[in-house]
Every structure is written in C-alpha cells, then in structure tokens.
mmCIF file of C-alpha atoms in Angstrom:
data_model
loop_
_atom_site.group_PDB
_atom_site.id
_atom_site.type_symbol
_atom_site.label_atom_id
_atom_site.label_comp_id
_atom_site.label_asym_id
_atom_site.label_seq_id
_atom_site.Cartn_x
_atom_site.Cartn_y
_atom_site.Cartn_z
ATOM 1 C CA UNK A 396 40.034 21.869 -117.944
ATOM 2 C CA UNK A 397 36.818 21.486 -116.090
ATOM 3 C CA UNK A 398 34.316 24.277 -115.687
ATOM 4 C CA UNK A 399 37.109 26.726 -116.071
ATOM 5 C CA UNK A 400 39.747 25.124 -113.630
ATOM 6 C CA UNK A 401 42.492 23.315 -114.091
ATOM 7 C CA UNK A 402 42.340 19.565 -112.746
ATOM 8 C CA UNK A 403 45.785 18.454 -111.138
ATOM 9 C CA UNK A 404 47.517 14.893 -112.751
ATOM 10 C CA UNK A 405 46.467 11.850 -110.127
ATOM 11 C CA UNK A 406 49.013 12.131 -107.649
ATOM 12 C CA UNK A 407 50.191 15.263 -108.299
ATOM 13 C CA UNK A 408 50.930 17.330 -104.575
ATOM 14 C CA UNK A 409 48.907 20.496 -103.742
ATOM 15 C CA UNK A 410 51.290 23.522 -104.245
ATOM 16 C CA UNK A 411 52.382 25.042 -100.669
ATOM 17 C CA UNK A 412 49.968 27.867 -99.539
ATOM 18 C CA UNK A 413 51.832 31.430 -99.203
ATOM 19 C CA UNK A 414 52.045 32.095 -95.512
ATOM 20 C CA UNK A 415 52.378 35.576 -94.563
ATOM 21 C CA UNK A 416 54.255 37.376 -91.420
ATOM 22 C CA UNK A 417 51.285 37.027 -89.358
ATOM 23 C CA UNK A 418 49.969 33.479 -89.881
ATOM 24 C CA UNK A 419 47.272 34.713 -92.509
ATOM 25 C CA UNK A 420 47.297 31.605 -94.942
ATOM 26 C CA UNK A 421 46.217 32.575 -98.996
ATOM 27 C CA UNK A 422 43.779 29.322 -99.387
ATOM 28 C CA UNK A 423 41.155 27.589 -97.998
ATOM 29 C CA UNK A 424 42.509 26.859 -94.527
ATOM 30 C CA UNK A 425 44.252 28.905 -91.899
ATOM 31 C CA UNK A 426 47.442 27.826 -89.689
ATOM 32 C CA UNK A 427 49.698 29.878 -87.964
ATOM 33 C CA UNK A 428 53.264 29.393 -88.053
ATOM 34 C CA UNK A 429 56.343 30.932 -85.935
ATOM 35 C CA UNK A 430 58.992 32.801 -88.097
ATOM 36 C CA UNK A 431 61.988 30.121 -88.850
ATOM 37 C CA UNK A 432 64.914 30.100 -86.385
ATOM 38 C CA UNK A 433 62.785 31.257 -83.145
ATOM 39 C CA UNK A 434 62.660 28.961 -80.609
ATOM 40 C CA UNK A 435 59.960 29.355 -77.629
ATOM 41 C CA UNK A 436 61.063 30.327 -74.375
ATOM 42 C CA UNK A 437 60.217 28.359 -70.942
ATOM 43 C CA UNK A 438 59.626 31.026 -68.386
ATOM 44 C CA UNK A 439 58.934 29.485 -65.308
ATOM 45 C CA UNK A 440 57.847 30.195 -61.841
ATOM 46 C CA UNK A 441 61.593 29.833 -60.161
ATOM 47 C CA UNK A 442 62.462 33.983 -60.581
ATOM 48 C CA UNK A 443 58.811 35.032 -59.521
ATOM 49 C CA UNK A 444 59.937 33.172 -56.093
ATOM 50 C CA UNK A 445 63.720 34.302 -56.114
ATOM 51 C CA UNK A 446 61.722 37.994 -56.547
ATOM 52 C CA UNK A 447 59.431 37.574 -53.791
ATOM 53 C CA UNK A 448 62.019 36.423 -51.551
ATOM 54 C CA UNK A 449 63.910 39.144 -51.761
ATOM 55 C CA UNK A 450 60.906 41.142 -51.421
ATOM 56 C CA UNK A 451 60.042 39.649 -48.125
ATOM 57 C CA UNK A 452 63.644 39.889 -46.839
ATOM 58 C CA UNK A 453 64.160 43.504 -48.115
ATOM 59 C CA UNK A 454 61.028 44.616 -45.750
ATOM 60 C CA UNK A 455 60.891 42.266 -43.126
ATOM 61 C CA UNK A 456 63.315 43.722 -40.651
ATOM 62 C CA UNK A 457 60.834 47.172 -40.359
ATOM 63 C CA UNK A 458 58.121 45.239 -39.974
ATOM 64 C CA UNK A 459 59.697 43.210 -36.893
ATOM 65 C CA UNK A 460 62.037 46.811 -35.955
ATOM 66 C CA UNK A 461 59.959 46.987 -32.381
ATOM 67 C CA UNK A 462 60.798 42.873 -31.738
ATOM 68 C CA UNK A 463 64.260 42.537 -31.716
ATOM 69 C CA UNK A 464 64.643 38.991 -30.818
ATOM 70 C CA UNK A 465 62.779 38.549 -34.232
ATOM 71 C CA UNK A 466 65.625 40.843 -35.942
ATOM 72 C CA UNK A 467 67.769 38.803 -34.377
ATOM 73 C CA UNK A 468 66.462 34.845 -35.421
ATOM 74 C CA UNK A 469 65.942 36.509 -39.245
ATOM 75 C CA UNK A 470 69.877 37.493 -39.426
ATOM 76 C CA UNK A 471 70.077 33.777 -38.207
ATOM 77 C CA UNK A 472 67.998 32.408 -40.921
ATOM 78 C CA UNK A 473 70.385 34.208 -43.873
ATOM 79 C CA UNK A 474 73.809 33.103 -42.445
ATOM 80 C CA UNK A 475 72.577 29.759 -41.586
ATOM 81 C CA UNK A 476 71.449 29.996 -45.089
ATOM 82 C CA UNK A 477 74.623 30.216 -47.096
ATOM 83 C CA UNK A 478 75.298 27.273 -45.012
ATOM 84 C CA UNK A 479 72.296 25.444 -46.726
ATOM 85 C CA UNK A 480 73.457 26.698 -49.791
ATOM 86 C CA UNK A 481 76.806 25.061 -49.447
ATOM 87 C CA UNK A 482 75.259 21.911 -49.208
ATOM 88 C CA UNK A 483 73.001 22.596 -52.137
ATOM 89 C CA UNK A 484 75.964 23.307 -54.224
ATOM 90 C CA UNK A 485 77.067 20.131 -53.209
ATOM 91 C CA UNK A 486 74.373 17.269 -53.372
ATOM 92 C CA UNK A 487 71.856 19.137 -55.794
ATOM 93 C CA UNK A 488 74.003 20.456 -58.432
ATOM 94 C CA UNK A 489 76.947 17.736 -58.159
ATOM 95 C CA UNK A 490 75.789 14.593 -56.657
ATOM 96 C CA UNK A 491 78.324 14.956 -53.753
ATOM 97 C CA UNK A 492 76.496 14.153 -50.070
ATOM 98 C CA UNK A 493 78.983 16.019 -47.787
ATOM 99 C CA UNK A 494 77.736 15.455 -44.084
ATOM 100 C CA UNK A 495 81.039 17.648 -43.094
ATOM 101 C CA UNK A 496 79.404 21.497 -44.049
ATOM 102 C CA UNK A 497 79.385 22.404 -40.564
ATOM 103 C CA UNK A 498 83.133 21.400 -40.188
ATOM 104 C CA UNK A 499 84.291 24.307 -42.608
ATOM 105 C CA UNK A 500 81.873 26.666 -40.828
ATOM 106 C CA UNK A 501 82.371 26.158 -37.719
ATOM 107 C CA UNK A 502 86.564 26.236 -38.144
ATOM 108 C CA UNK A 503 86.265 29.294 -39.373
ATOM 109 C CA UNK A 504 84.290 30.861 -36.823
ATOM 110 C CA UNK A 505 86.768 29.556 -34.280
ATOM 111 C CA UNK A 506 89.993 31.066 -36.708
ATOM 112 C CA UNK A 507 88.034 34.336 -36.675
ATOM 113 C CA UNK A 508 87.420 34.117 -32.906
ATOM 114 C CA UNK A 509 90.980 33.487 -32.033
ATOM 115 C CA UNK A 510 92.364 36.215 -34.688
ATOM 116 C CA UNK A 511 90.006 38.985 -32.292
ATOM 117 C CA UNK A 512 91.468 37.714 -29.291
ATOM 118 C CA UNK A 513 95.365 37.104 -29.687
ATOM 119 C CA UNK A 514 95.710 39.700 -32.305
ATOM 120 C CA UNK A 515 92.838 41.911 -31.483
ATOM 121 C CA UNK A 516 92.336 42.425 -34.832
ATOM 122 C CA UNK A 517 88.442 42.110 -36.322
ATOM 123 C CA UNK A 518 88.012 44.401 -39.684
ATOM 124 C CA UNK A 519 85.643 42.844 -42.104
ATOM 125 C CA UNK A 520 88.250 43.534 -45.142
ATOM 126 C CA UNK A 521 90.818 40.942 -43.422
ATOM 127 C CA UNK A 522 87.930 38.763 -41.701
ATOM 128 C CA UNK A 523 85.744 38.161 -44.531
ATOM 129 C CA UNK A 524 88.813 36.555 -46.951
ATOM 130 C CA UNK A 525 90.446 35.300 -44.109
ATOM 131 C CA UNK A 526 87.668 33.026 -43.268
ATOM 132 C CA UNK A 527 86.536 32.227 -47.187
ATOM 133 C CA UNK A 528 90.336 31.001 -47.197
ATOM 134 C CA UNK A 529 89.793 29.113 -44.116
ATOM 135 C CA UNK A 530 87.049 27.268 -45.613
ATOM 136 C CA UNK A 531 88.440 27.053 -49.337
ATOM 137 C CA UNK A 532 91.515 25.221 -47.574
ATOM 138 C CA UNK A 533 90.070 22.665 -45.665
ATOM 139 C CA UNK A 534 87.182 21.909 -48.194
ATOM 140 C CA UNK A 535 90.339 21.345 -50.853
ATOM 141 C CA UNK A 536 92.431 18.781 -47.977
ATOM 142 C CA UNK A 537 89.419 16.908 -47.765
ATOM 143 C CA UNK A 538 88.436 16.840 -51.444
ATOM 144 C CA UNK A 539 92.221 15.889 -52.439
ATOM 145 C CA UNK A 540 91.812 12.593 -49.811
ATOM 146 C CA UNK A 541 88.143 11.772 -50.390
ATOM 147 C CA UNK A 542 87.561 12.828 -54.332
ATOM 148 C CA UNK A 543 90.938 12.981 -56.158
ATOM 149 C CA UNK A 544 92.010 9.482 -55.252
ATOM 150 C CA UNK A 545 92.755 6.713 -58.016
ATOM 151 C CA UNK A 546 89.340 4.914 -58.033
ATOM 152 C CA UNK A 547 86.461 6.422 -57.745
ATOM 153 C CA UNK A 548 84.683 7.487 -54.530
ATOM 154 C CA UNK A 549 81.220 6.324 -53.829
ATOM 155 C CA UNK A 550 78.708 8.303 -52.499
ATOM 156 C CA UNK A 551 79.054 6.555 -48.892
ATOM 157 C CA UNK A 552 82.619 6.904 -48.874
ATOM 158 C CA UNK A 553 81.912 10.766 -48.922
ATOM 159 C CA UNK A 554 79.580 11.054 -46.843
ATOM 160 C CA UNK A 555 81.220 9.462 -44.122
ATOM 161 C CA UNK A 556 84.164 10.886 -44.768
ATOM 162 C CA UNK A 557 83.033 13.725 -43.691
ATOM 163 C CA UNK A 558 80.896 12.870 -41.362
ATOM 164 C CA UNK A 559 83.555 11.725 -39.908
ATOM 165 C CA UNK A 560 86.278 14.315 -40.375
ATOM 166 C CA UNK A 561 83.085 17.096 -38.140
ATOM 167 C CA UNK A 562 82.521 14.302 -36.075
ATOM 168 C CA UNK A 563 86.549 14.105 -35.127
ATOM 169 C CA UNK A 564 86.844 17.972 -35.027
ATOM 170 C CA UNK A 565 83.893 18.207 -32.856
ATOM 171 C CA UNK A 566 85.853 15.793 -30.512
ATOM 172 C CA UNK A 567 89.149 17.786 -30.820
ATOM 173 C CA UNK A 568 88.012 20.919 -29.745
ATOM 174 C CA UNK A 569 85.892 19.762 -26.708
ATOM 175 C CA UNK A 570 88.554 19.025 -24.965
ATOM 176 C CA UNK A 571 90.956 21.454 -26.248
ATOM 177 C CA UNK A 572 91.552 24.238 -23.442
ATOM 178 C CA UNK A 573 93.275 26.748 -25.597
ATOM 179 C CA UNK A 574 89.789 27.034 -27.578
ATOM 180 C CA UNK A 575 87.570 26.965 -24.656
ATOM 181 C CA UNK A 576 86.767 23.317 -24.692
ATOM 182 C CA UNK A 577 83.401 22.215 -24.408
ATOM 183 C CA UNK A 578 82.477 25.576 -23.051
ATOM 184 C CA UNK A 579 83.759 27.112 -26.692
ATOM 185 C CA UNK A 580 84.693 30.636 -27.578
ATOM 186 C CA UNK A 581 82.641 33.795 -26.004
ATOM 187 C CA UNK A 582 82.975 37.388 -25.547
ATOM 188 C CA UNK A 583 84.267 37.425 -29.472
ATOM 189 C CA UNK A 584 85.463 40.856 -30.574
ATOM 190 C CA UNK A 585 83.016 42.513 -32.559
ATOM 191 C CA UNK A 586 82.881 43.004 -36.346
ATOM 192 C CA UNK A 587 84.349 46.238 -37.460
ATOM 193 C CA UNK A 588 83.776 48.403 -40.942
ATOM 194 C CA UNK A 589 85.625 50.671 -40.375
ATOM 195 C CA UNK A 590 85.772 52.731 -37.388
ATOM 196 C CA UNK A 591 81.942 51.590 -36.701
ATOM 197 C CA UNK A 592 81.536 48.395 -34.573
ATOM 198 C CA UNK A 593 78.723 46.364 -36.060
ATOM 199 C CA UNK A 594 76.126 44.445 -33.123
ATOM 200 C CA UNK A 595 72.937 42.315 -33.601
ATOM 201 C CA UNK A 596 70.522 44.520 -35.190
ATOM 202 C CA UNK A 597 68.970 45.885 -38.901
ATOM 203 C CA UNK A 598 71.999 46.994 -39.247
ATOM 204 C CA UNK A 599 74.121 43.527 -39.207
ATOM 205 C CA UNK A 600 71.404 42.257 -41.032
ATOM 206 C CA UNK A 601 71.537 44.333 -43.783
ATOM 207 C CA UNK A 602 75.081 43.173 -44.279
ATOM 208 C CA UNK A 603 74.206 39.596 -43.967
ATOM 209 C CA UNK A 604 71.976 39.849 -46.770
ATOM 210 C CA UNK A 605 74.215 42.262 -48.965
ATOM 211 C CA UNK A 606 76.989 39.085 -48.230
ATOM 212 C CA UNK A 607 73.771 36.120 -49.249
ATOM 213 C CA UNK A 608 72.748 38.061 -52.066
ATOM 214 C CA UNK A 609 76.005 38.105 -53.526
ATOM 215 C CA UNK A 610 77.209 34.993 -52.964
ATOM 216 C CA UNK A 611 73.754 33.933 -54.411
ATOM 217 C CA UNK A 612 73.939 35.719 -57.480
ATOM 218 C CA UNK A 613 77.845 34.341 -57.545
ATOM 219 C CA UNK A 614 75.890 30.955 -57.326
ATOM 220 C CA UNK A 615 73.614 31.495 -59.606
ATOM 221 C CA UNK A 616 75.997 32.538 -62.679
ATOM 222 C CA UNK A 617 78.046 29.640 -61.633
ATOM 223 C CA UNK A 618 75.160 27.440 -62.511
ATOM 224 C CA UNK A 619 74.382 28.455 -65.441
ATOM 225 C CA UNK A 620 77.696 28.758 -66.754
ATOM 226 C CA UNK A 621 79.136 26.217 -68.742
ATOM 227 C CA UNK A 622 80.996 25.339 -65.550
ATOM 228 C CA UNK A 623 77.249 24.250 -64.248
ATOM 229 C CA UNK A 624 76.220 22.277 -67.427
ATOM 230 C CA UNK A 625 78.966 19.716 -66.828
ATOM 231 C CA UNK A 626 78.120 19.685 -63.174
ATOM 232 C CA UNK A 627 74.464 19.005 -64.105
ATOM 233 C CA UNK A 628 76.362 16.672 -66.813
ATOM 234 C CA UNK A 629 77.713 14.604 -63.756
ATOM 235 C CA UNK A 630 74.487 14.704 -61.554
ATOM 236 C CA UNK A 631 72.740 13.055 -64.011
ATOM 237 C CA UNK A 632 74.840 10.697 -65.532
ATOM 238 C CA UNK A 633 78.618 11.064 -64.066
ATOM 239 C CA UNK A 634 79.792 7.510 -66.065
ATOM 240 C CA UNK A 635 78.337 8.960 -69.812
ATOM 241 C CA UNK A 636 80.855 12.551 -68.883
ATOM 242 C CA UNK A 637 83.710 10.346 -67.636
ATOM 243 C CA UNK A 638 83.681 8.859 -71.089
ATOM 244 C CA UNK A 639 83.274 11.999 -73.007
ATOM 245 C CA UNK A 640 86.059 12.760 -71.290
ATOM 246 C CA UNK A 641 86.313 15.037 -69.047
ATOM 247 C CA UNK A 642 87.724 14.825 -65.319
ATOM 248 C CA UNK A 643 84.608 14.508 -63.222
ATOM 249 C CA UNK A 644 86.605 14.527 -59.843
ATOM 250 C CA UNK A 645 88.518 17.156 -60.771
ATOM 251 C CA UNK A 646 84.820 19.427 -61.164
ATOM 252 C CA UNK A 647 83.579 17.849 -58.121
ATOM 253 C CA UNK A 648 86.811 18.969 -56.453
ATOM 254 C CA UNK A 649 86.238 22.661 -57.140
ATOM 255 C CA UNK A 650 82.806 22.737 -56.495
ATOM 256 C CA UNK A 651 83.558 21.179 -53.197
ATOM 257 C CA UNK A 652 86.038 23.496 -52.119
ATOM 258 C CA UNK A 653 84.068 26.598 -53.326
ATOM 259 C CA UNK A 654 80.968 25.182 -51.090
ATOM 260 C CA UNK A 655 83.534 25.235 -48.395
ATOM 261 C CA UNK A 656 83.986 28.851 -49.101
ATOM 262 C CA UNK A 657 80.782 30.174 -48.599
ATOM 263 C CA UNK A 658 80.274 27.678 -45.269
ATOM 264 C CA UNK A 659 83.678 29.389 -43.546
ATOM 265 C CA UNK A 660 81.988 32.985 -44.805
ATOM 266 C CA UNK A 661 78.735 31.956 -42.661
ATOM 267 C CA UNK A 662 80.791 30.489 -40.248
ATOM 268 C CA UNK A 663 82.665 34.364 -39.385
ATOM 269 C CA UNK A 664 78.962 35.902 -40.007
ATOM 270 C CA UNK A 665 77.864 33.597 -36.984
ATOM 271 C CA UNK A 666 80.721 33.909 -34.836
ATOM 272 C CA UNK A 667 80.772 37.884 -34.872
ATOM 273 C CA UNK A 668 76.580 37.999 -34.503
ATOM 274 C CA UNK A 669 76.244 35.433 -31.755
ATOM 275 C CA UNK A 670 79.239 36.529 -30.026
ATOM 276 C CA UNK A 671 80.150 32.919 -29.551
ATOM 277 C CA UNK A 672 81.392 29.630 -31.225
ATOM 278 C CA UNK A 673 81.263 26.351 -29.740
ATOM 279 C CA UNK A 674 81.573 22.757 -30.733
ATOM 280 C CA UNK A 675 78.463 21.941 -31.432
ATOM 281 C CA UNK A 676 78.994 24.373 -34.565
ATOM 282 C CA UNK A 677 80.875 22.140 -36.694
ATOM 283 C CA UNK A 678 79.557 18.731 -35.709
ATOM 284 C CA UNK A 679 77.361 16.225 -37.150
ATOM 285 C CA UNK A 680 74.478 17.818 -35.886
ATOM 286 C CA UNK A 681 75.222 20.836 -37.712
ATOM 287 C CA UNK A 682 76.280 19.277 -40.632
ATOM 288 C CA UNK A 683 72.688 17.302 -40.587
ATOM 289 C CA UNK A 684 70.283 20.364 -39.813
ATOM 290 C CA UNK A 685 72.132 22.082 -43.088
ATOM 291 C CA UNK A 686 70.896 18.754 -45.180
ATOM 292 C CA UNK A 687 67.621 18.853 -43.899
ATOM 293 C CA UNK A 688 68.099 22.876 -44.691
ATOM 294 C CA UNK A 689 68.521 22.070 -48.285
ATOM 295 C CA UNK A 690 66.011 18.966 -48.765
ATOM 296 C CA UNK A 691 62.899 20.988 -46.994
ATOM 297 C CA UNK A 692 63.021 23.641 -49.379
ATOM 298 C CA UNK A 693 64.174 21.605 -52.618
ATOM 299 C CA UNK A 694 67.568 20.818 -54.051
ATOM 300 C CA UNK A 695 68.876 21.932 -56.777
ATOM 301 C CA UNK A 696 67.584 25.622 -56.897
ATOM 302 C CA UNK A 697 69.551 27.669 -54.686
ATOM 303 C CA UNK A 698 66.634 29.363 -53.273
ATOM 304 C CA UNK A 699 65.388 26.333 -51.852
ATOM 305 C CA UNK A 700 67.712 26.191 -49.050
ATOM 306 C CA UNK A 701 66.649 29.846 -48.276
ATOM 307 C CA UNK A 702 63.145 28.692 -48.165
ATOM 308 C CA UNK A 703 64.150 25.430 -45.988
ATOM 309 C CA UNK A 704 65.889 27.339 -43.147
ATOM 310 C CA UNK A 705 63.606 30.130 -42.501
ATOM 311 C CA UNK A 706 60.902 27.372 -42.712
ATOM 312 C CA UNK A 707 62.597 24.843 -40.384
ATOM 313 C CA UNK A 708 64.201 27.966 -38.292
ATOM 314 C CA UNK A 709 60.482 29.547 -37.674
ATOM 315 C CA UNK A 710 58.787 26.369 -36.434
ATOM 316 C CA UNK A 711 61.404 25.643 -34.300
ATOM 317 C CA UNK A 712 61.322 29.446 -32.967
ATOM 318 C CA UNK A 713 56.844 28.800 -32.234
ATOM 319 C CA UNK A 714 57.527 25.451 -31.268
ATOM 320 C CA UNK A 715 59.888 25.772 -28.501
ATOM 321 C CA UNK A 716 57.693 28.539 -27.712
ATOM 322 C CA UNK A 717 54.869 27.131 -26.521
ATOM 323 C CA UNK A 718 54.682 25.827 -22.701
ATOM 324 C CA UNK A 719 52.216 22.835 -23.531
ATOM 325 C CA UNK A 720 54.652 21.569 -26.350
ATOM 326 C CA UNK A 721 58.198 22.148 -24.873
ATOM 327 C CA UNK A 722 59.048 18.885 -24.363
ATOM 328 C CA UNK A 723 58.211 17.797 -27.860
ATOM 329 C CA UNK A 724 58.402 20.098 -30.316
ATOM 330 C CA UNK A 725 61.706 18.130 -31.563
ATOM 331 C CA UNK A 726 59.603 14.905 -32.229
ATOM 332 C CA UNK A 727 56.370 17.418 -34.025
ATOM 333 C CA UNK A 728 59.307 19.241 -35.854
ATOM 334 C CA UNK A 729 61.132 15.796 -37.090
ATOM 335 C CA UNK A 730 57.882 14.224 -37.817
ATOM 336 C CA UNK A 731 56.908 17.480 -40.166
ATOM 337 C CA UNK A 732 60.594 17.330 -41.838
ATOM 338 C CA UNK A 733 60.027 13.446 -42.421
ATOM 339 C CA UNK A 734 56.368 14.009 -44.343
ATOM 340 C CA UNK A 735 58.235 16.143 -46.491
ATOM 341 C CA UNK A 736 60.789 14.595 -47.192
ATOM 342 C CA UNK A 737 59.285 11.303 -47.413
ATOM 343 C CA UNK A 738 56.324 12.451 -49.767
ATOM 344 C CA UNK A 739 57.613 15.432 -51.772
ATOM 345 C CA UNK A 740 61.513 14.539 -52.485
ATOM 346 C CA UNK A 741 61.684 17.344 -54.185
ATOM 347 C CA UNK A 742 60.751 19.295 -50.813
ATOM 348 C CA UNK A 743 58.603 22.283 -50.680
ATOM 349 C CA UNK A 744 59.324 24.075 -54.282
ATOM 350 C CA UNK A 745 58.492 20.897 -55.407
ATOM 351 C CA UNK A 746 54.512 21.905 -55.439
ATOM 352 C CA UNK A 747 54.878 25.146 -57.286
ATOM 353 C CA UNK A 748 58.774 24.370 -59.415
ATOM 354 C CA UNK A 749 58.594 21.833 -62.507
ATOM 355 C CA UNK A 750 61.731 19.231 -62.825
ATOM 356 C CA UNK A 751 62.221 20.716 -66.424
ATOM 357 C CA UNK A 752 62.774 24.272 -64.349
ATOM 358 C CA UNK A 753 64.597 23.038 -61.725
ATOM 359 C CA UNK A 754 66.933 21.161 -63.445
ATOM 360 C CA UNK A 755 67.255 23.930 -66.807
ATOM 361 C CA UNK A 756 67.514 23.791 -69.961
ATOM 362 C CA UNK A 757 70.340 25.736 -69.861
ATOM 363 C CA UNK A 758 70.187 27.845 -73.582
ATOM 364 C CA UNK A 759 67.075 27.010 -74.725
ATOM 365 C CA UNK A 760 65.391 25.512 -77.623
ATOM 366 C CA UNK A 761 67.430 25.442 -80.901
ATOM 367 C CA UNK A 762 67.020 27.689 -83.871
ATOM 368 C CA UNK A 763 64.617 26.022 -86.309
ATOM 369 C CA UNK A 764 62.723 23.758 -83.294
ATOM 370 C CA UNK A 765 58.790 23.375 -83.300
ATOM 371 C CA UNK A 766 57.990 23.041 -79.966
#
C-alpha cells in the first residue's frame, strides 16, 4: 500500500472497466461500445434510386398528357424494359450471356398476333399467360439443348447458341407468308380488359407499369431469396458451388426459362401497343440493343436496365430528331454507348452504386461482428 492505494503485482492485468448501456465508461478513459449480438446495417443508395424511379414514372405521363408521341415512346421504354430485365436476370445475376432475348419476345408477340386474328380472341386474362407460357417454353427447349447437356457449356457456346437460334427465327419468318413475311404482322386486334378496348395512351401505360412493377418486385424477391444467393454463388465462382454440390445447370436452367417469361410478357405488351410485329423483333439486333439495355444502366441491379433503356431510348428519340444529325446519330449514339461501356463496366449506376451494394450482402453482418 502506497499513499493509500493499492499497487497491482508486476504483471498483473488492469481489471475490465464497467461499461454502461450508453458507452459511459467508470475509469479514466471513455469508449463506446455497441450492445453484443447487433450487427450494423449497410443502407445504401440502390432503394433511394428504385424510389425515385418510380417517382418519375408515376408522374411523368401528366406532365407529357398534351404530347402524346411522348406518352407513347415512355410506354415503349417500360415494355422494352422487362426485356432488359430479362437479360439482366440472365448475365448479371447468373453469368449466362443469352444473345437470343429478343427470340422469346418477339415469338410471342407473333403467337399473340395470330391468336387475335384466327381466333379473334384478345382478353388480357388468356393473353397475358398465354404469352408468359410462350416464352417459359421456348426459353426451357433452348436451355435443355444449350445448358443441361453432359459437359459443361461455355459462355460462347451460349451465346451463340442463341444468337443463333434469333438469328434462324428471324430468317424463318421473313419469308414465311402465313405470318406476313418480311412485311410482319399489322392491324393486330387490340388488347381487351374486359369489355374496354385498351389503345396507346396513359391509360395502356398505366398497365405497362402495373405489369413492370410487378414483375420487378417478383425479381427482386427472387434475388434475394435463397434461390438468388446460389445464383450469385455461381456468378462468382460457378466451379467452388459445383463442388459444394449443388446442380449449377439445373439453377441456370430455371433462371433462363423464367427470363424467357418476362421477354414473351413484353413481347404481347409490344405487339398489342404498336399494333404490329415484325421480324426484326426477335433478331439479333433486338437481342443486342436489350444487352446494351442492361450494360448502360449497370448489371446486376434490376433497375439498371430501367435506367439503360429510357437512357438509350431518349437519345435515340433527340437524336434522330435533329435535321443536321440525321444521318449520324447511330455512329454519336454507338460512340456514347462504347465510352460507357468501355470506361465504367459497371455502366451508369456504377458512379453513384458501390460493388458491395450491387452485389449484396444478402442477411447482413452476423450477431456478435465489430464492424
């Protein structure tokens, strides 16, 4: 005992301070400490935009009411982008590069298109499975010969698979008189709910985006199901969940085939709005704009292809629009689409969404963690 204190053995360890509930330490020093078993959560910037988005496309058709050709082009830019989503669910959440999206699309806009005019029949309640079924089928005959086979497919040996299968039924149907032929399907019955006959307008918009938003928030529980942790399992390293065993192809198969879903769904959506379906709606070129859909906005998010087509789809609209630039707005548009692309893989949610966010983290921290 020293001056009335006790003097601790050499070596002895200080005893722990007392830490209360709200990080007031009893001792010398302060620290602050979070209650065991309460992991921090990451809130990112990825809902703020899914919010604003649907903001913007809640309002937008009132603002643009006394333009309809605007009305028109924005019902464009949802359809076309449940066809960007397709392709999202595809590449960015599975690793499969399908160059064939527009092949599923644009079949079923031709099976809806023939069902108004031999059977004269158009109801949304028949149309709407009919063509999910459409594209469900032929996305599930094309996974079963190009991702269920003995060895395993390589990425190439997808993609021009089907590239080649949209290529092929591009090819078919151009000179196929009983569909029109190169001239395509026109003068398609129009959608009916009910006894009310839906045309290009706020109206048919409004249902567009009832359909996106549903099939988006379909997506998005999909994702972040424990269906979507093996896919982002196989994304990032498809040889490490082959040996944990489970049956990659056999995921990539399903996700496949429901990515063929939602492209028949826009497929119908376009057929009934424009009125017409053609070749050109399920070839290659398609099938290309719908990747370049998904990689402008940013893979692996869901919104991004959302983001990508109204981007790609509104340049195009001011481009072709102006007389001095007619002739070249293609080259200004690809050059713009190559930038990105080039310098921002991650496209244009790249600048504002993390990797760690767009990838997920999926549950969170652990109990007990310290980060």
């Amino acid at each position: 005992m020293l001056n009335g204190r006790t003097r601790r053995p050499p070596g002895a360890r200080r005893p722990p301070r007392e830490v209360s509930q709200t990080g007031e330490a009893h001792g010398s020093m302060t620290t602050i400490t979070r209650p065991t078993g309460i992991a921090p959560r990451h809130i990112g910037i990825l809902p703020t935009i899914e919010l604003a988005t649907l903001v913007v496309v809640l309002f937008a058709p009132f603002a643009m009411w006394t333009r309809p050709e605007l009305v028109t082009l924005a019902t464009n830019v949802l359809i076309l982008s449940m066809l960007g989503i397709s392709f999202d669910l595809c590449w960015g959440y599975s690793g499969i590069m399908s160059f064939g999206q527009a092949l599923f699309f644009g079949v079923a806009g031709y099976v809806i298109a023939l069902v108004g005019r031999d059977l004269e029949f158009s109801a949304i309640w028949g149309s709407l499975p009919l063509a999910g079924l459409v594209g469900l089928s032929l996305a599930l005959l094309f996974a079963a010969f190009l991702l269920l086979g003995r060895r395993k497919p390589t990425n190439i040996f997808v993609a021009l698979g089907t590239l080649t299968g949209s290529y092929a039924a591009e090819r078919l149907v151009s000179g196929w008189q009983y569909v029109g032929a190169g001239n395509g399907l026109s003068a398609i019955k129009l959608l009916q709910i009910g006894p009310v006959e839906m045309v290009e307008g706020i109206p048919f918009y409004f249902l567009v985006l009832t359909i996106l938003a549903a099939v988006y928030a379909v997506c998005r529980l999909l994702v972040r199901s424990q269906f979507g942790l093996v896919l982002a399992g196989i994304r990032q390293n498809e040889e490490r969940l082959a040996f944990f065993g489970y049956r990659v192809q056999i995921y990539k198969a399903v996700i496949f085939s429901f990515a063929g879903m939602i492209a028949g769904i826009a497929g119908m959506l376009f057929a009934y709005h424009q009125g017409f379906i053609g070749p050109g709606n399920m070839g290659p070129g398609l099938s290309t704009t719908a990747v370049l859909y998904c990689l402008f906005g940013g893979t692996g998010t869901l919104i991004g292809p959302i983001l990508g087509t109204a981007a790609i789809e509104a340049l195009s609209y001011v481009l072709a629009d102006l007389d001095w630039i007619k002739r070249f707005w293609p080259i200004i548009l690809g050059l713009v689409l190559l930038v990105v692309v080039v310098f921002k893989p991650t496209g244009i949610l790249g600048f504002f969404v993390s990797d760690r966010e767009r990838i997920g983290s999926y549950g969170g921290g652990r109990r007990g963690d310290e980060t």
